[in-house]
């Protein structure tokens, strides 16, 4: 019996002795009150942090509900409706000087649906239109054999997705670094920057479809129009942010954004929409090869 | 079966109660604190009372083939039935994807760079595309499950695979303008059929104000596959 008691309640005897000494257990009460006090303080601190967090997120426009490894975190970026997406698309093709895309259309609810599917559509529209324009430019040529040129899809995808993710990253990083100690007033979150860039690429989709028409002056006109429209969306968005900087910095920043954007447009046009001159060279090189084979056969 | 046996002696009971802070709670000293914690026996691995392990292999294979064939019929007549959704499987999509990728080979082999999609490219586009669309519809709050959506998207490639077979037969007769027009009509019809069949299954799982957001990627997916089929140029 003693052995079993020792075995079973050896650890608890001291505690039970203490408690049986004073069954009211003032120690427990004190610890309870202490616990309640610290609990309340902790709760107050938590509330403050929560309130601060809410204010921060309202200013920065994000409402993530969980860590970045949960599905819900990413679901919060797809919380849009058809009407909202249509509105944002309309706003990206009609830039009005007073309207800031982020403040007017996004309204602290940036989404990833628009930028992602606009980039995917742009990849395929550029590749397909390029293929069609090459085919049309060689239409009368009897030696031309149609090729699908599927590798262009891969190249277009790499270029466009890198542009749509790296350039906003650089822009956001630069603006965040330069904003100084004024706090988080007026600077956009990374997601909003990606969103603006993604929606600004939308005008290039109909432009790339119109590039099929084989008129050089029309193609350059289209590049001009689309770069102006989409560039002005970006400029109007970033103008309030760079207003506090020095004039030189502000001008350089906006100019860099515009130059990168037009480089993308011109690069796409030059690579995917070859003129007839470039495509003639493979045909001329195959002819000497054929003649040499004929001479060798004899 | 897990068994936990608790037995408290009569002398130990007040100590236990004091330790647990139950000193002021009135517990009758007569109730022995003794019990068993046991887990219920786990359900056997046999479904519905019969074992599929002992049947001949022919039966197993035929049953799966019948299920796949049943789903093909459902795609051909896309009524709102639950068969595709409830008993999803990925055999059909795999079969269709491999068939389509094989049929898209043997194109113009003059220059490797300017040719059509390679086998791996077709495979990646179909499976990666289905995955992206499924993720998209899940992120937009769809109620359809992940593999059900993959299953629906894969089975609805069937009209396009049929169009590919028809195109290759038409191309055997020549590749002039007439054959192009015929191929264009066939591919357009099957593209419309695929999109309609898959939206009949997928669009129901979305709230009303997001249906277009889910349907557009499906449209783009089948459009790209249709484009690959239409631009298939045979070797000369």
Coordinates of C-alpha atoms in Angstrom, one line a residue:
Chain A
X1 CA 0.0 0.0 0.0
X2 CA 2.7 2.4 1.0
X3 CA 4.6 1.4 -2.1
X4 CA 1.6 2.0 -4.3
X5 CA 0.9 5.3 -2.7
X6 CA 4.4 6.4 -3.2
X7 CA 4.3 5.2 -6.8
X8 CA 1.0 6.9 -7.6
X9 CA 0.9 10.2 -5.7
X10 CA 4.5 10.9 -5.0
X11 CA 4.6 14.0 -7.1
X12 CA 1.3 15.4 -5.9
X13 CA 1.8 15.1 -2.1
X14 CA 3.5 18.4 -1.6
X15 CA 0.9 20.3 -3.5
X16 CA -1.9 18.6 -1.8
X17 CA -0.2 19.2 1.5
X18 CA 0.0 22.9 0.8
X19 CA -3.6 23.1 -0.3
X20 CA -4.9 21.1 2.6
X21 CA -3.0 23.5 4.9
X22 CA -5.2 26.3 3.7
X23 CA -8.2 25.0 1.7
X24 CA -9.2 28.6 0.7
X25 CA -6.0 28.7 -1.2
X26 CA -5.2 32.4 -1.0
X27 CA -2.2 31.7 -3.2
X28 CA -4.6 30.6 -6.0
X29 CA -6.6 33.7 -5.5
X30 CA -3.6 35.9 -5.7
X31 CA -2.3 34.2 -8.6
X32 CA -5.8 34.4 -10.2
X33 CA -6.0 38.1 -9.6
X34 CA -2.4 38.6 -10.8
X35 CA -3.3 36.5 -13.8
X36 CA -6.4 38.5 -14.4
X37 CA -4.5 41.7 -14.1
X38 CA -1.8 40.7 -16.5
X39 CA -4.4 39.2 -18.7
X40 CA -6.2 42.5 -18.9
X41 CA -3.1 44.4 -19.6
X42 CA -2.2 41.9 -22.3
X43 CA -5.6 42.2 -23.7
X44 CA -5.3 46.0 -23.8
X45 CA -2.0 45.8 -25.5
X46 CA -3.4 43.3 -28.0
X47 CA -6.3 45.6 -28.7
X48 CA -3.9 48.5 -29.4
X49 CA -1.8 46.4 -31.7
X50 CA -4.9 45.2 -33.4
X51 CA -6.2 48.7 -33.9
X52 CA -2.9 49.8 -35.1
X53 CA -2.8 46.9 -37.5
X54 CA -6.3 47.7 -38.8
X55 CA -5.4 51.3 -39.3
X56 CA -2.2 50.3 -41.1
X57 CA -4.0 47.9 -43.3
X58 CA -6.6 50.5 -44.1
X59 CA -4.0 53.0 -45.1
X60 CA -2.0 50.4 -47.0
X61 CA -5.0 48.8 -48.5
X62 CA -4.4 45.2 -47.6
X63 CA -6.6 42.9 -45.5
X64 CA -4.8 39.6 -45.4
X65 CA -6.4 37.1 -43.2
X66 CA -3.6 34.8 -42.3
X67 CA -0.1 33.9 -43.1
X68 CA 1.2 33.9 -46.6
X69 CA 1.2 30.1 -46.6
X70 CA -2.5 29.8 -46.2
X71 CA -5.0 29.6 -49.0
X72 CA -7.2 32.4 -47.5
X73 CA -4.3 34.9 -47.9
X74 CA -4.4 34.5 -51.6
X75 CA -8.1 34.3 -51.7
X76 CA -8.3 37.8 -50.4
X77 CA -6.6 39.0 -53.6
X78 CA -9.3 37.5 -55.8
X79 CA -12.2 39.2 -54.0
X80 CA -13.6 41.0 -57.0
X81 CA -16.7 40.8 -59.1
X82 CA -17.2 41.0 -62.8
X83 CA -18.5 44.6 -62.6
X84 CA -15.5 45.7 -60.7
X85 CA -13.1 44.1 -63.1
X86 CA -14.9 45.7 -66.1
X87 CA -14.8 49.1 -64.3
X88 CA -11.0 48.8 -63.8
X89 CA -10.5 47.8 -67.4
X90 CA -12.4 50.8 -68.6
X91 CA -10.4 53.1 -66.3
X92 CA -7.2 51.8 -67.7
X93 CA -8.1 52.8 -71.3
X94 CA -9.5 56.2 -70.5
X95 CA -7.1 58.1 -68.3
X96 CA -8.5 61.3 -67.0
X97 CA -6.0 63.8 -65.5
X98 CA -7.7 64.2 -62.2
X99 CA -8.3 60.5 -61.5
X100 CA -5.7 58.4 -59.8
X101 CA -6.2 54.8 -60.8
X102 CA -5.3 53.4 -57.5
X103 CA -7.5 55.7 -55.4
X104 CA -10.4 55.9 -57.7
X105 CA -10.7 52.4 -59.1
X106 CA -8.9 50.2 -56.8
X107 CA -10.1 51.8 -53.6
X108 CA -7.9 49.7 -51.3
X109 CA -9.1 46.5 -52.9
X110 CA -6.3 45.5 -55.3
X111 CA -6.8 42.2 -57.0
X112 CA -4.5 39.8 -58.7
X113 CA -7.1 38.4 -61.1
X114 CA -6.9 41.3 -63.6
X115 CA -3.1 41.6 -63.9
X116 CA -2.6 37.8 -64.2
X117 CA -5.2 37.2 -66.9
X118 CA -4.4 40.3 -68.8
X119 CA -0.8 39.2 -69.0
X120 CA -1.8 35.7 -70.1
X121 CA -4.1 37.1 -72.8
X122 CA -1.4 39.5 -73.9
X123 CA 1.1 36.7 -74.3
X124 CA -1.2 34.7 -76.5
X125 CA -2.5 37.6 -78.5
X126 CA 1.0 38.9 -79.3
X127 CA 2.2 35.4 -80.3
X128 CA -0.9 34.6 -82.4
X129 CA -1.1 38.0 -84.0
X130 CA 2.6 37.9 -84.8
X131 CA 2.2 34.5 -86.4
X132 CA -0.8 35.8 -88.5
X133 CA 1.0 38.9 -89.6
X134 CA 4.0 36.9 -90.7
X135 CA 1.6 34.6 -92.7
X136 CA -0.2 37.5 -94.3
X137 CA 3.0 39.3 -95.3
X138 CA 4.1 36.1 -97.1
X139 CA 0.7 35.4 -98.6
X140 CA 1.7 35.8 -102.3
X141 CA 5.0 34.0 -101.9
X142 CA 4.9 30.5 -103.3
X143 CA 8.0 29.3 -101.6
X144 CA 6.7 30.3 -98.2
X145 CA 5.6 27.4 -96.1
X146 CA 3.4 28.2 -93.1
X147 CA 4.9 27.5 -89.7
X148 CA 3.1 27.9 -86.4
X149 CA 6.2 29.4 -84.7
X150 CA 5.1 28.1 -81.3
X151 CA 8.4 29.1 -79.6
X152 CA 7.2 32.7 -79.7
X153 CA 4.6 31.9 -77.0
X154 CA 7.4 30.9 -74.6
X155 CA 9.4 34.0 -75.4
X156 CA 6.4 36.3 -75.1
X157 CA 5.5 34.7 -71.8
X158 CA 8.9 35.2 -70.3
X159 CA 9.2 38.9 -71.4
X160 CA 5.7 40.0 -70.4
X161 CA 5.6 38.2 -67.0
X162 CA 9.0 39.5 -66.1
X163 CA 8.0 43.0 -67.1
X164 CA 4.8 42.8 -65.1
X165 CA 6.5 41.6 -62.0
X166 CA 10.0 43.1 -61.9
X167 CA 9.2 46.7 -63.0
X168 CA 6.5 47.2 -60.3
X169 CA 8.9 45.7 -57.8
X170 CA 11.6 48.2 -58.8
X171 CA 9.1 51.1 -58.9
X172 CA 7.7 50.2 -55.5
X173 CA 11.1 49.6 -54.0
X174 CA 12.4 52.9 -55.3
X175 CA 9.3 54.9 -54.1
X176 CA 9.3 53.3 -50.7
X177 CA 13.0 54.0 -50.2
X178 CA 12.6 57.6 -51.3
X179 CA 9.5 58.4 -49.3
X180 CA 11.5 59.2 -46.2
X181 CA 10.2 59.5 -42.7
X182 CA 6.9 60.9 -43.5
X183 CA 5.2 57.7 -42.7
X184 CA 2.9 55.7 -44.9
X185 CA 1.1 58.5 -46.4
X186 CA 0.8 58.5 -50.2
X187 CA 2.8 55.4 -51.0
X188 CA 1.2 52.4 -52.6
X189 CA 1.6 48.8 -51.5
X190 CA 3.4 46.4 -53.8
X191 CA 0.1 44.8 -54.7
X192 CA -1.4 48.0 -55.8
X193 CA 1.7 48.8 -58.0
X194 CA 1.4 45.4 -59.6
X195 CA -2.3 46.0 -60.1
X196 CA -1.7 49.3 -61.8
X197 CA 0.9 47.9 -64.1
X198 CA -1.2 44.9 -65.0
X199 CA -4.3 46.9 -65.9
X200 CA -2.2 49.4 -67.8
X201 CA -1.1 46.6 -70.1
X202 CA -4.7 45.9 -71.2
X203 CA -4.6 48.5 -74.0
X204 CA -1.9 46.4 -75.7
X205 CA -4.3 43.5 -76.3
X206 CA -6.4 45.3 -78.9
X207 CA -3.3 47.0 -80.2
X208 CA -1.6 43.7 -80.9
X209 CA -4.7 42.5 -82.7
X210 CA -4.7 45.6 -84.9
X211 CA -1.0 45.1 -85.6
X212 CA -2.0 42.3 -88.0
X213 CA -2.8 45.0 -90.6
X214 CA 0.4 45.2 -92.6
X215 CA 0.7 49.0 -92.8
X216 CA 3.9 50.3 -91.2
X217 CA 2.6 53.8 -90.5
X218 CA -0.5 52.3 -88.9
X219 CA 1.6 50.1 -86.6
X220 CA 3.8 53.0 -85.5
X221 CA 0.7 55.2 -84.9
X222 CA -0.8 52.4 -82.8
X223 CA 2.3 52.1 -80.7
X224 CA 2.2 55.9 -80.1
X225 CA -1.4 55.9 -79.1
X226 CA -1.3 52.9 -76.9
X227 CA 2.0 54.0 -75.2
X228 CA 0.5 57.4 -74.6
X229 CA -2.7 56.0 -73.1
X230 CA -1.2 53.4 -70.9
X231 CA 1.8 55.6 -69.9
X232 CA -0.6 58.4 -68.8
X233 CA -2.5 56.0 -66.6
X234 CA 0.8 55.2 -64.9
X235 CA 1.9 58.9 -64.8
X236 CA -1.4 60.0 -63.2
X237 CA -1.1 57.3 -60.7
X238 CA 2.4 58.1 -59.6
X239 CA 2.2 61.8 -59.9
X240 CA 0.9 62.4 -56.3
X241 CA 3.6 60.2 -54.9
X242 CA 6.5 61.9 -56.5
X243 CA 5.1 65.4 -56.0
X244 CA 7.0 65.7 -52.7
X245 CA 10.3 64.8 -54.2
X246 CA 12.6 67.3 -55.9
X247 CA 11.6 68.2 -59.4
X248 CA 14.5 66.5 -61.0
X249 CA 13.8 63.2 -59.2
X250 CA 10.2 63.4 -60.0
X251 CA 10.8 64.0 -63.7
X252 CA 13.4 61.3 -63.9
X253 CA 11.1 58.8 -62.2
X254 CA 8.2 59.5 -64.5
X255 CA 10.4 59.5 -67.5
X256 CA 11.9 56.1 -66.6
X257 CA 8.4 54.6 -66.2
X258 CA 7.4 55.9 -69.6
X259 CA 10.6 54.8 -71.3
X260 CA 10.4 51.3 -70.0
X261 CA 6.8 51.1 -71.1
X262 CA 7.5 52.2 -74.6
X263 CA 10.5 49.9 -74.8
X264 CA 8.1 47.0 -74.1
X265 CA 5.8 48.1 -76.8
X266 CA 8.5 48.7 -79.4
X267 CA 10.3 45.5 -78.5
X268 CA 7.1 43.4 -79.0
X269 CA 6.4 45.0 -82.3
X270 CA 10.0 44.6 -83.6
X271 CA 10.3 41.0 -82.6
X272 CA 6.9 39.5 -83.2
X273 CA 5.9 41.5 -86.2
X274 CA 8.8 41.1 -88.6
X275 CA 8.6 43.0 -91.8
X276 CA 9.0 41.2 -95.1
X277 CA 12.6 42.1 -95.4
X278 CA 13.7 40.0 -92.4
X279 CA 11.7 36.9 -93.5
X280 CA 13.1 37.0 -97.0
X281 CA 16.6 36.1 -95.9
X282 CA 15.9 32.4 -95.0
X283 CA 14.3 31.9 -98.5
X284 CA 17.3 33.3 -100.2
X285 CA 19.7 31.1 -98.3
X286 CA 17.8 28.0 -99.1
X287 CA 18.0 28.6 -102.8
X288 CA 21.8 28.3 -103.1
X289 CA 21.6 25.1 -101.0
X290 CA 19.0 23.6 -103.4
X291 CA 21.2 24.5 -106.4
X292 CA 24.3 22.9 -104.8
X293 CA 22.3 19.7 -104.1
X294 CA 21.1 19.6 -107.7
X295 CA 24.7 20.0 -109.0
X296 CA 25.9 17.3 -106.5
X297 CA 23.2 14.9 -107.8
X298 CA 24.6 15.2 -111.2
Chain B
X1 CA -8.3 -0.7 -29.6
X2 CA -6.8 1.6 -27.0
X3 CA -7.6 1.1 -23.4
X4 CA -6.8 3.5 -20.6
X5 CA -7.7 2.3 -17.1
X6 CA -7.9 4.8 -14.3
X7 CA -8.1 3.6 -10.8
X8 CA -8.0 5.8 -7.7
X9 CA -7.7 4.4 -4.3
X10 CA -10.0 5.7 -1.6
X11 CA -7.1 7.3 0.3
X12 CA -5.9 9.0 -2.8
X13 CA -9.2 10.5 -3.8
X14 CA -9.1 13.6 -1.6
X15 CA -5.5 14.3 -2.7
X16 CA -6.6 14.0 -6.3
X17 CA -9.6 16.2 -5.8
X18 CA -7.5 18.8 -3.9
X19 CA -4.9 18.8 -6.6
X20 CA -7.5 19.2 -9.3
X21 CA -9.0 22.2 -7.4
X22 CA -12.2 20.4 -6.9
X23 CA -12.1 20.8 -3.1
X24 CA -15.2 22.9 -3.0
X25 CA -17.0 20.9 -5.5
X26 CA -19.2 18.3 -3.9
X27 CA -18.5 14.9 -5.3
X28 CA -20.0 11.9 -3.8
X29 CA -17.3 9.7 -2.3
X30 CA -19.1 6.7 -3.4
X31 CA -18.6 7.1 -7.1
X32 CA -15.5 5.3 -8.0
X33 CA -13.3 7.2 -10.4
X34 CA -12.7 4.4 -12.8
X35 CA -13.3 4.0 -16.4
X36 CA -12.2 2.8 -19.8
X37 CA -11.2 4.9 -22.7
X38 CA -11.5 2.7 -25.7
X39 CA -11.5 3.6 -29.4
X40 CA -14.3 2.2 -31.5
X41 CA -13.1 -0.5 -33.9
X42 CA -11.9 1.1 -37.1
X43 CA -14.1 0.5 -40.2
X44 CA -12.7 -2.3 -42.3
X45 CA -11.1 -1.4 -45.6
X46 CA -13.7 -3.3 -47.5
X47 CA -16.3 -1.0 -49.1
X48 CA -20.0 -1.8 -49.1
X49 CA -19.5 -5.2 -47.7
X50 CA -17.7 -6.7 -50.7
X51 CA -14.0 -6.8 -51.5
X52 CA -12.6 -5.7 -54.8
X53 CA -9.3 -7.4 -54.2
X54 CA -10.4 -10.8 -55.2
X55 CA -12.1 -10.2 -58.4
X56 CA -10.3 -10.9 -61.7
X57 CA -8.3 -8.1 -63.2
X58 CA -10.5 -8.0 -66.3
X59 CA -13.4 -6.9 -64.2
X60 CA -11.5 -4.1 -62.6
X61 CA -10.2 -2.8 -65.9
X62 CA -13.6 -3.1 -67.6
X63 CA -15.3 -1.3 -64.7
X64 CA -12.9 1.6 -65.0
X65 CA -13.2 1.7 -68.8
X66 CA -17.0 1.7 -68.5
X67 CA -16.8 4.7 -66.1
X68 CA -14.5 6.6 -68.5
X69 CA -16.8 5.8 -71.4
X70 CA -19.8 6.9 -69.5
X71 CA -18.2 10.2 -68.9
X72 CA -17.4 10.6 -72.6
X73 CA -21.1 10.2 -73.3
X74 CA -21.9 12.8 -70.7
X75 CA -19.6 15.3 -72.4
X76 CA -21.2 14.6 -75.8
X77 CA -24.6 15.4 -74.4
X78 CA -23.8 18.0 -71.7
X79 CA -26.9 17.9 -69.6
X80 CA -26.6 18.9 -66.0
X81 CA -25.8 15.5 -64.6
X82 CA -23.7 14.8 -61.6
X83 CA -21.9 11.8 -63.0
X84 CA -18.8 13.8 -64.1
X85 CA -18.6 15.6 -60.8
X86 CA -19.3 12.9 -58.3
X87 CA -17.1 10.1 -59.6
X88 CA -14.2 12.0 -61.0
X89 CA -11.3 10.3 -62.5
X90 CA -8.2 11.5 -64.4
X91 CA -7.8 8.5 -66.8
X92 CA -10.0 10.2 -69.5
X93 CA -8.1 13.5 -69.5
X94 CA -4.8 11.7 -69.6
X95 CA -5.9 9.6 -72.6
X96 CA -7.2 12.6 -74.4
X97 CA -4.1 14.7 -73.7
X98 CA -1.7 12.0 -74.9
X99 CA -3.8 11.4 -78.0
X100 CA -3.9 15.1 -78.8
X101 CA -0.2 15.6 -78.2
X102 CA 0.7 12.6 -80.4
X103 CA -1.5 13.8 -83.2
X104 CA 0.1 17.2 -83.1
X105 CA 3.4 15.7 -83.8
X106 CA 4.7 14.9 -87.2
X107 CA 4.3 18.5 -88.3
X108 CA 6.7 20.5 -90.4
X109 CA 10.1 19.2 -89.5
X110 CA 12.1 21.5 -91.7
X111 CA 13.2 23.8 -88.9
X112 CA 12.9 22.8 -85.3
X113 CA 12.5 26.4 -84.2
X114 CA 9.6 27.4 -86.2
X115 CA 7.6 24.3 -85.9
X116 CA 4.5 23.5 -84.0
X117 CA 4.3 22.7 -80.3
X118 CA 6.4 19.8 -79.1
X119 CA 4.9 17.0 -77.2
X120 CA 6.0 18.4 -73.9
X121 CA 4.6 21.8 -74.7
X122 CA 1.2 20.4 -75.4
X123 CA 1.3 18.3 -72.3
X124 CA 2.3 21.3 -70.2
X125 CA -0.2 23.7 -71.7
X126 CA -3.1 21.3 -71.1
X127 CA -2.2 20.2 -67.6
X128 CA -0.8 23.5 -66.4
X129 CA -3.6 25.4 -68.0
X130 CA -6.2 23.2 -66.3
X131 CA -4.4 23.6 -63.0
X132 CA -4.3 27.4 -63.3
X133 CA -8.0 27.6 -64.2
X134 CA -8.9 25.3 -61.3
X135 CA -6.9 27.5 -58.9
X136 CA -8.5 30.5 -60.4
X137 CA -12.0 29.2 -59.8
X138 CA -11.1 28.0 -56.3
X139 CA -9.6 31.4 -55.4
X140 CA -12.7 33.2 -56.7
X141 CA -14.7 31.2 -54.2
X142 CA -16.0 28.2 -56.2
X143 CA -17.6 25.3 -54.5
X144 CA -16.3 22.6 -56.9
X145 CA -13.4 20.6 -55.6
X146 CA -9.9 20.6 -57.1
X147 CA -9.9 17.2 -58.8
X148 CA -13.5 17.5 -60.0
X149 CA -12.6 20.7 -61.8
X150 CA -9.5 19.0 -63.4
X151 CA -11.7 16.1 -64.4
X152 CA -14.3 18.3 -66.1
X153 CA -11.7 20.4 -68.0
X154 CA -9.9 17.4 -69.1
X155 CA -13.0 15.5 -70.4
X156 CA -14.2 18.6 -72.3
X157 CA -11.1 18.4 -74.5
X158 CA -12.8 15.5 -76.2
X159 CA -14.5 17.5 -79.0
X160 CA -11.2 19.2 -79.8
X161 CA -9.5 15.8 -80.0
X162 CA -12.2 14.6 -82.4
X163 CA -11.6 17.8 -84.4
X164 CA -7.9 17.1 -84.5
X165 CA -8.6 13.6 -86.0
X166 CA -10.9 15.1 -88.6
X167 CA -8.3 17.8 -89.4
X168 CA -5.6 15.2 -90.0
X169 CA -7.9 13.2 -92.3
X170 CA -8.8 16.3 -94.2
X171 CA -5.1 17.2 -94.5
X172 CA -4.4 13.9 -96.1
X173 CA -6.5 15.1 -99.0
X174 CA -4.5 18.3 -99.5
X175 CA -3.8 21.5 -97.8
X176 CA -5.4 24.1 -100.0
X177 CA -8.0 26.8 -99.2
X178 CA -10.9 24.4 -99.2
X179 CA -9.3 22.1 -96.6
X180 CA -8.5 25.2 -94.6
X181 CA -12.1 26.4 -94.6
X182 CA -13.3 22.9 -93.6
X183 CA -10.8 22.7 -90.8
X184 CA -11.7 26.2 -89.6
X185 CA -15.4 25.3 -89.4
X186 CA -14.7 22.0 -87.6
X187 CA -12.3 23.6 -85.1
X188 CA -14.7 26.5 -84.4
X189 CA -17.6 24.1 -83.8
X190 CA -15.7 21.9 -81.5
X191 CA -14.2 24.8 -79.6
X192 CA -17.7 26.2 -79.0
X193 CA -18.9 22.7 -77.9
X194 CA -16.0 22.3 -75.5
X195 CA -16.5 25.7 -73.9
X196 CA -20.2 25.2 -73.7
X197 CA -19.9 21.7 -72.1
X198 CA -17.4 22.8 -69.5
X199 CA -19.2 25.9 -68.5
X200 CA -22.4 23.9 -68.1
X201 CA -20.5 22.1 -65.3
X202 CA -18.3 24.7 -63.9
X203 CA -20.4 27.9 -64.0
X204 CA -22.9 26.4 -61.5
X205 CA -20.4 26.4 -58.7
X206 CA -19.8 30.1 -58.8
X207 CA -21.9 33.0 -57.4
X208 CA -23.8 34.9 -60.0
X209 CA -21.6 38.0 -60.0
X210 CA -18.4 36.1 -60.8
X211 CA -19.5 33.7 -63.5
X212 CA -17.9 35.7 -66.3
X213 CA -14.6 35.9 -64.4
X214 CA -14.5 32.1 -64.3
X215 CA -15.8 31.4 -67.8
X216 CA -13.2 33.7 -69.5
X217 CA -10.1 31.6 -68.7
X218 CA -11.9 28.5 -69.8
X219 CA -12.7 30.2 -73.1
X220 CA -9.0 31.3 -73.5
X221 CA -7.8 27.7 -72.7
X222 CA -9.9 26.0 -75.3
X223 CA -9.2 28.9 -77.8
X224 CA -5.4 28.2 -77.5
X225 CA -5.9 24.5 -77.9
X226 CA -8.1 25.1 -80.9
X227 CA -5.5 27.5 -82.3
X228 CA -2.8 24.7 -82.0
X229 CA -5.1 22.3 -83.8
X230 CA -5.9 24.7 -86.6
X231 CA -2.4 25.8 -87.3
X232 CA -1.1 22.2 -87.5
X233 CA 0.9 22.1 -90.7
X234 CA 1.8 18.7 -92.0
X235 CA 5.3 17.9 -93.2
X236 CA 5.9 18.3 -96.9

